[in-house]
Tab-separated table of C-alpha atoms in Angstrom:
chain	number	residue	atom	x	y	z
A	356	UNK	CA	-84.363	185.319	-4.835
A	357	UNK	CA	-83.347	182.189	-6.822
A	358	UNK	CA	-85.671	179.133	-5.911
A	359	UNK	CA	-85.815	175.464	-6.777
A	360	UNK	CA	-88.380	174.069	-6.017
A	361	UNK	CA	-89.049	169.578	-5.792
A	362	UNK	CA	-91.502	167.912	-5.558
A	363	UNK	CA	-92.287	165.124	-3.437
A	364	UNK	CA	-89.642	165.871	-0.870
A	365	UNK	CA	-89.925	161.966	0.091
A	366	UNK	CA	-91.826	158.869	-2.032
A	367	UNK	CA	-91.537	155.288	-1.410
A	368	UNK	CA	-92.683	152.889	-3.846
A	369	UNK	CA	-92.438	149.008	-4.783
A	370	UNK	CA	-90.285	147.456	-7.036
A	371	UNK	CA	-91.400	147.554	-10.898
A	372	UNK	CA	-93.679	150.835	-10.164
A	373	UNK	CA	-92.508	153.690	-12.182
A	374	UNK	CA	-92.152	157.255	-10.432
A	375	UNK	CA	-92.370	160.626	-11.420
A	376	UNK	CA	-90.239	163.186	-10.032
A	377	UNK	CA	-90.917	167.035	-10.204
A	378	UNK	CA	-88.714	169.746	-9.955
A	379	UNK	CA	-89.882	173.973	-10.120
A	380	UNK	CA	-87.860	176.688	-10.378
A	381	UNK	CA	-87.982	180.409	-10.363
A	382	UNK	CA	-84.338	182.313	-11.012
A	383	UNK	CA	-83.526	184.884	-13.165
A	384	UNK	CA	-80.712	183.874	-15.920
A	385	UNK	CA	-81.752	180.535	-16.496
A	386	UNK	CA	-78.945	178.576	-18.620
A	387	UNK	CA	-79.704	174.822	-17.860
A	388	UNK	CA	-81.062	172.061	-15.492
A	389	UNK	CA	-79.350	169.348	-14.032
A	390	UNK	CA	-80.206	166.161	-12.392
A	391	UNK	CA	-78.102	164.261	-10.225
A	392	UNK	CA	-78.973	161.043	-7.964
A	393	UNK	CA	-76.964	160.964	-4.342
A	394	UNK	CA	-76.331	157.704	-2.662
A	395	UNK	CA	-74.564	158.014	1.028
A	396	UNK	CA	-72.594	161.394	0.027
A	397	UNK	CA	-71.336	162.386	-3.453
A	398	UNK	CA	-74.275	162.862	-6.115
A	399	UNK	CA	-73.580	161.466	-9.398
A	400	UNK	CA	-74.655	163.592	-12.714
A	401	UNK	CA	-77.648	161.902	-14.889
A	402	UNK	CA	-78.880	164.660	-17.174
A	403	UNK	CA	-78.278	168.027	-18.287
A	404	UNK	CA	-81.180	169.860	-19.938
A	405	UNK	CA	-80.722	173.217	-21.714
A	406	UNK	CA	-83.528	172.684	-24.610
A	407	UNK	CA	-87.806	172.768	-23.992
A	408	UNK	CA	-89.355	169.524	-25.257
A	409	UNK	CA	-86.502	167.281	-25.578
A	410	UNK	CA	-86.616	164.417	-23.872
A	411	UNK	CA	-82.776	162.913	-22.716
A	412	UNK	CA	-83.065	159.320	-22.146
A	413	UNK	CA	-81.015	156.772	-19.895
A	414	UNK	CA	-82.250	153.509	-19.661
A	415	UNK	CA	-85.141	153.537	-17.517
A	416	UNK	CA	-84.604	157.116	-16.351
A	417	UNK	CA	-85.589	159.762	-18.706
A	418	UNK	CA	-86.386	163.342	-17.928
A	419	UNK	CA	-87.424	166.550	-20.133
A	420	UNK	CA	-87.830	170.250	-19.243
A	421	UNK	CA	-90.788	172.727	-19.929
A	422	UNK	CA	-89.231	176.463	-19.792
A	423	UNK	CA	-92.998	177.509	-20.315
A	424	UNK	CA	-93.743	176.255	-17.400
A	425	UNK	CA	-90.496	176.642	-15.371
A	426	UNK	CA	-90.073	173.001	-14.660
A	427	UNK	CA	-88.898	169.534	-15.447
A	428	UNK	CA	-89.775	166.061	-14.660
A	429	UNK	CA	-87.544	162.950	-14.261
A	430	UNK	CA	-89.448	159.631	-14.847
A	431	UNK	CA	-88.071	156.621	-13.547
A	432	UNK	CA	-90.041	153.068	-15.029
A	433	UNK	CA	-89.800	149.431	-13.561
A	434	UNK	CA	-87.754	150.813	-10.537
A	435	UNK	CA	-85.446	148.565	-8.805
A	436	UNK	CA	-83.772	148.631	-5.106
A	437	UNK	CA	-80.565	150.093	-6.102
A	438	UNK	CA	-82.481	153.925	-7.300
A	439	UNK	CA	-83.600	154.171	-3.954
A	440	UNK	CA	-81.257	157.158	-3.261
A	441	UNK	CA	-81.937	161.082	-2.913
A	442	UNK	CA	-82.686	162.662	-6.376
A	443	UNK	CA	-81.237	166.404	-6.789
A	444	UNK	CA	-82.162	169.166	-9.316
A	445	UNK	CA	-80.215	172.240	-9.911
A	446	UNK	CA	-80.566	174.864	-11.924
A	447	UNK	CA	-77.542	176.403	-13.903
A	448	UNK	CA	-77.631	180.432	-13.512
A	449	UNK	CA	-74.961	183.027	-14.513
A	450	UNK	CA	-74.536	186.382	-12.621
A	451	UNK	CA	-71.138	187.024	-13.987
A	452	UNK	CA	-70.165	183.381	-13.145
A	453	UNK	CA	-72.386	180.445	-13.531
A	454	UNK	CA	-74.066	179.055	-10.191
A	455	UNK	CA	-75.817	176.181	-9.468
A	456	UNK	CA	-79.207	176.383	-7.600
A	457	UNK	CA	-80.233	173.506	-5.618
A	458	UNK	CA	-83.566	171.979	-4.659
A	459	UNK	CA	-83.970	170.108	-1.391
A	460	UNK	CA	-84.007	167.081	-3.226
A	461	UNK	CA	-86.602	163.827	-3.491
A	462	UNK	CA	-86.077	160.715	-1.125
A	463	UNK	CA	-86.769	157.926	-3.146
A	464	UNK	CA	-87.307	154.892	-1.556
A	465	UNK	CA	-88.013	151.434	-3.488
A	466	UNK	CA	-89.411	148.458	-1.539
A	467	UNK	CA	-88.756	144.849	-2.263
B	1097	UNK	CA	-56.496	161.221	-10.871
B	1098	UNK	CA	-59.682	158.911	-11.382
B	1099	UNK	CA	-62.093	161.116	-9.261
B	1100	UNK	CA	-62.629	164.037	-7.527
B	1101	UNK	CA	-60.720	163.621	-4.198
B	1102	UNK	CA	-61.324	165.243	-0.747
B	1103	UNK	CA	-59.578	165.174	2.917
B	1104	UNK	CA	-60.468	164.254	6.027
B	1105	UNK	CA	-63.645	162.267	5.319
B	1106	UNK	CA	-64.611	163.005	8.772
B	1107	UNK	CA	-63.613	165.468	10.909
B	1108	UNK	CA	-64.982	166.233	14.334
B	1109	UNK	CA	-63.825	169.555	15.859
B	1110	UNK	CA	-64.110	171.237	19.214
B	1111	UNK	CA	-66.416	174.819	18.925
B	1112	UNK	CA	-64.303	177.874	18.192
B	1113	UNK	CA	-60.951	175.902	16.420
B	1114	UNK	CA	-59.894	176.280	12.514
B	1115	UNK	CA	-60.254	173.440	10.349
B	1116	UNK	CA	-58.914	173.317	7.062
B	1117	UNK	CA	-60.386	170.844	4.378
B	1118	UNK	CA	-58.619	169.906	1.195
B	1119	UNK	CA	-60.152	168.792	-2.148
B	1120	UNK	CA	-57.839	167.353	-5.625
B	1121	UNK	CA	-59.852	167.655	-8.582
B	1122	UNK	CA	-60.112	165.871	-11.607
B	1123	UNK	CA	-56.842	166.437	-13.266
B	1124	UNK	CA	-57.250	169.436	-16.407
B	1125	UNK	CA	-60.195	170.466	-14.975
B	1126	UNK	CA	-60.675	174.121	-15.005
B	1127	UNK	CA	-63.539	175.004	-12.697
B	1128	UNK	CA	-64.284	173.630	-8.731
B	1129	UNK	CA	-67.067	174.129	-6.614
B	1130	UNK	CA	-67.680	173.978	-2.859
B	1131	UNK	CA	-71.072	173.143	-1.197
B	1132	UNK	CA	-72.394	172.442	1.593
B	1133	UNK	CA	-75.115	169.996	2.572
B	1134	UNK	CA	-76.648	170.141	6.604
B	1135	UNK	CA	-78.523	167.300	7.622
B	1136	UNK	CA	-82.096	166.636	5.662
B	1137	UNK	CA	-81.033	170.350	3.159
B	1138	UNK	CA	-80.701	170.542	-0.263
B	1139	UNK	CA	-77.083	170.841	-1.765
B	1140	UNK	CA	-75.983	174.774	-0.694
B	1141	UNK	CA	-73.507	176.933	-2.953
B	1142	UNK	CA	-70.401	178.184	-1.146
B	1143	UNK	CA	-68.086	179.420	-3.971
B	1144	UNK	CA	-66.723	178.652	-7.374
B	1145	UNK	CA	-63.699	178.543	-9.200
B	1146	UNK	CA	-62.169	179.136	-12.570
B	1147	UNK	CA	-58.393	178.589	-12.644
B	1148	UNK	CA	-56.663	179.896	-9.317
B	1149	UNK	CA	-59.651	182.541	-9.136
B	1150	UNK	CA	-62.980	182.818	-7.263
B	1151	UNK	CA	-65.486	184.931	-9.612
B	1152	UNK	CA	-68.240	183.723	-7.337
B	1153	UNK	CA	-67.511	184.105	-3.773
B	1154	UNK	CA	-71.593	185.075	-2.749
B	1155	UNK	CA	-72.736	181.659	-1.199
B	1156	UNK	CA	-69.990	181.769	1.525
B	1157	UNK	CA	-71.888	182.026	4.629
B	1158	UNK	CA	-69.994	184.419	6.814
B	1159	UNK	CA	-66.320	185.949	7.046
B	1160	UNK	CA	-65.484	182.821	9.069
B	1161	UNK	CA	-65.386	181.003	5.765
B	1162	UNK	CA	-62.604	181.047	2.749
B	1163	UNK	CA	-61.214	178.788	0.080
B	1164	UNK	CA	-58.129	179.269	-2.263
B	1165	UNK	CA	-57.015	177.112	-4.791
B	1166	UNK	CA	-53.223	177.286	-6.397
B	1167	UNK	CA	-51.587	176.140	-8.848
B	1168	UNK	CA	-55.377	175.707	-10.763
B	1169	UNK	CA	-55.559	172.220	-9.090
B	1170	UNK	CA	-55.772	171.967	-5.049
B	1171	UNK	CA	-58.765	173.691	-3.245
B	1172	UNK	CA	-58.592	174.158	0.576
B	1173	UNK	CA	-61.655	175.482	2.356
B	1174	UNK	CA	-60.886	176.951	5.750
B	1175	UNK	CA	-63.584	177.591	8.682
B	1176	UNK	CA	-62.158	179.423	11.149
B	1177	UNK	CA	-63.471	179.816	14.910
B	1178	UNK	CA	-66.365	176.933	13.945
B	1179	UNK	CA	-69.607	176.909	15.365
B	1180	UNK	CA	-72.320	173.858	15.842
B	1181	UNK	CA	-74.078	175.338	12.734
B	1182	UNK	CA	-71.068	174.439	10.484
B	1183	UNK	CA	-71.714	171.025	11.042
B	1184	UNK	CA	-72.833	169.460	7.324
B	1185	UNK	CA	-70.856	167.533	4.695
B	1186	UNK	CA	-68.514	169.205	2.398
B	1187	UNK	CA	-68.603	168.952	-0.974
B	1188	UNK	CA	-66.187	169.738	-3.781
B	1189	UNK	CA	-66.877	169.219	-7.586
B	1190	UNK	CA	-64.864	169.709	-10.563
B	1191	UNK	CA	-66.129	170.433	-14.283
B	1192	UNK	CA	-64.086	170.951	-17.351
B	1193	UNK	CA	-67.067	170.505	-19.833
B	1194	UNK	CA	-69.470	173.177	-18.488
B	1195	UNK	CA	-71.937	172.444	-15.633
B	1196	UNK	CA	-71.478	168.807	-16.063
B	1197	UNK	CA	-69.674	168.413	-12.737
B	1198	UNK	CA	-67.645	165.534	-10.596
B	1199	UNK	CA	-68.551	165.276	-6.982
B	1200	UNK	CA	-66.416	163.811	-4.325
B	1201	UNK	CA	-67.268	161.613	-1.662
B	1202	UNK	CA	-67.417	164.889	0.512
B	1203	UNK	CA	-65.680	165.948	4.296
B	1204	UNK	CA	-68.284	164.897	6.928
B	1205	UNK	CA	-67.737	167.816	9.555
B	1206	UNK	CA	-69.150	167.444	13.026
B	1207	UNK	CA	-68.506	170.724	15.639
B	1208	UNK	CA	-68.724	169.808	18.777
């Protein structure tokens, strides 16, 4: 069975720490990862990562993937207020069609 | 259009009626995706589209479920006899550009 896998399910913080997300997966047909960051309903896309080693880079968000290890981290530094939101990875697998995998997703939460 | 669009944005529903709920994709986008999200899950997979057809229809939870889109625009995802445990926001998403896909603000369904 395809899994995702994040990790923590919930962190809360203070304002200026920096955070490290984790996400795990275990699927067969691997084509990509994607991160996304949900506020109130509709998540919003922040990276797609198809390559090992390369890190993508977003102002303070950056995040890089480790098919070695079956995982990927998104780093977040001097956090403010507004990422407090839920963080989502998928993973991108094709079985005839491509699918998207979900995790359960990290509940960030930054403190004044 | 500007966004991903999707009606009702709440719906509340007596136990055992049909609903029907409609989502407008990005315009020239080829590809749109239903999930599912209950209350504290991850994102869940319901089916995929690529044009007016559905080469993915495996994350559909039961028989009570179905989508159809026409026309390669217009989805409409149709629950028929609901139950309490259909309760969860609705999700659509539209991609031209592979996997890099265009939520909308999602139907908030509520069985009671």
């Amino acid at each position: 069975e395809d899994k995702v896998v994040q990790s923590p399910l919930s962190l809360v913080v203070h304002e200026g720490d920096t955070v490290t997300l984790n996400c795990s997966y275990e699927v067969t047909n691997f084509r990509s990862l994607l991160w996304y960051k949900q506020e109130k309903k509709a998540p919003t896309f922040l990276f797609m990562l198809t390559s090992s080693g390369i890190e993508k880079k977003s102002g303070r968000l950056s995040s890089i993937l480790d098919k070695k290890e079956l995982s990927s981290i998104l780093n977040i530094t001097a956090t403010q207020t507004g990422d407090s939101a839920i963080y989502l990875c998928a993973v991108v697998i094709i079985q005839g069609a491509q699918k998207l995998v979900f995790g359960q997703g990290t509940r960030l939460t930054i403190n004044p | 259009g500007a966004g991903v669009s999707q009606s009702p944005s709440n719906k509340v529903t007596e136990k055992g009626k049909d609903v029907e709920l409609r989502c407008d994709p990005i315009s020239g986008h080829t590809a749109l995706y239903w999930y599912r999200q209950s209350l504290g899950q991850g994102l869940e997979f319901l089916i995929y589209f690529q044009g007016n057809s559905a080469p993915d229809k495996s994350g559909l939870p039961s028989d009570r479920f179905s989508a159809e889109r026409t026309g390669g625009s217009v989805s409409t995802l149709t629950i028929q006899r609901t139950q309490q445990e259909d309760s969860a926001v609705y999700l659509c998403a539209s991609s031209f550009v592979a996997y890099e896909q265009y939520f909308g603000p999602g139907t908030r369904l509520t069985v009671t």
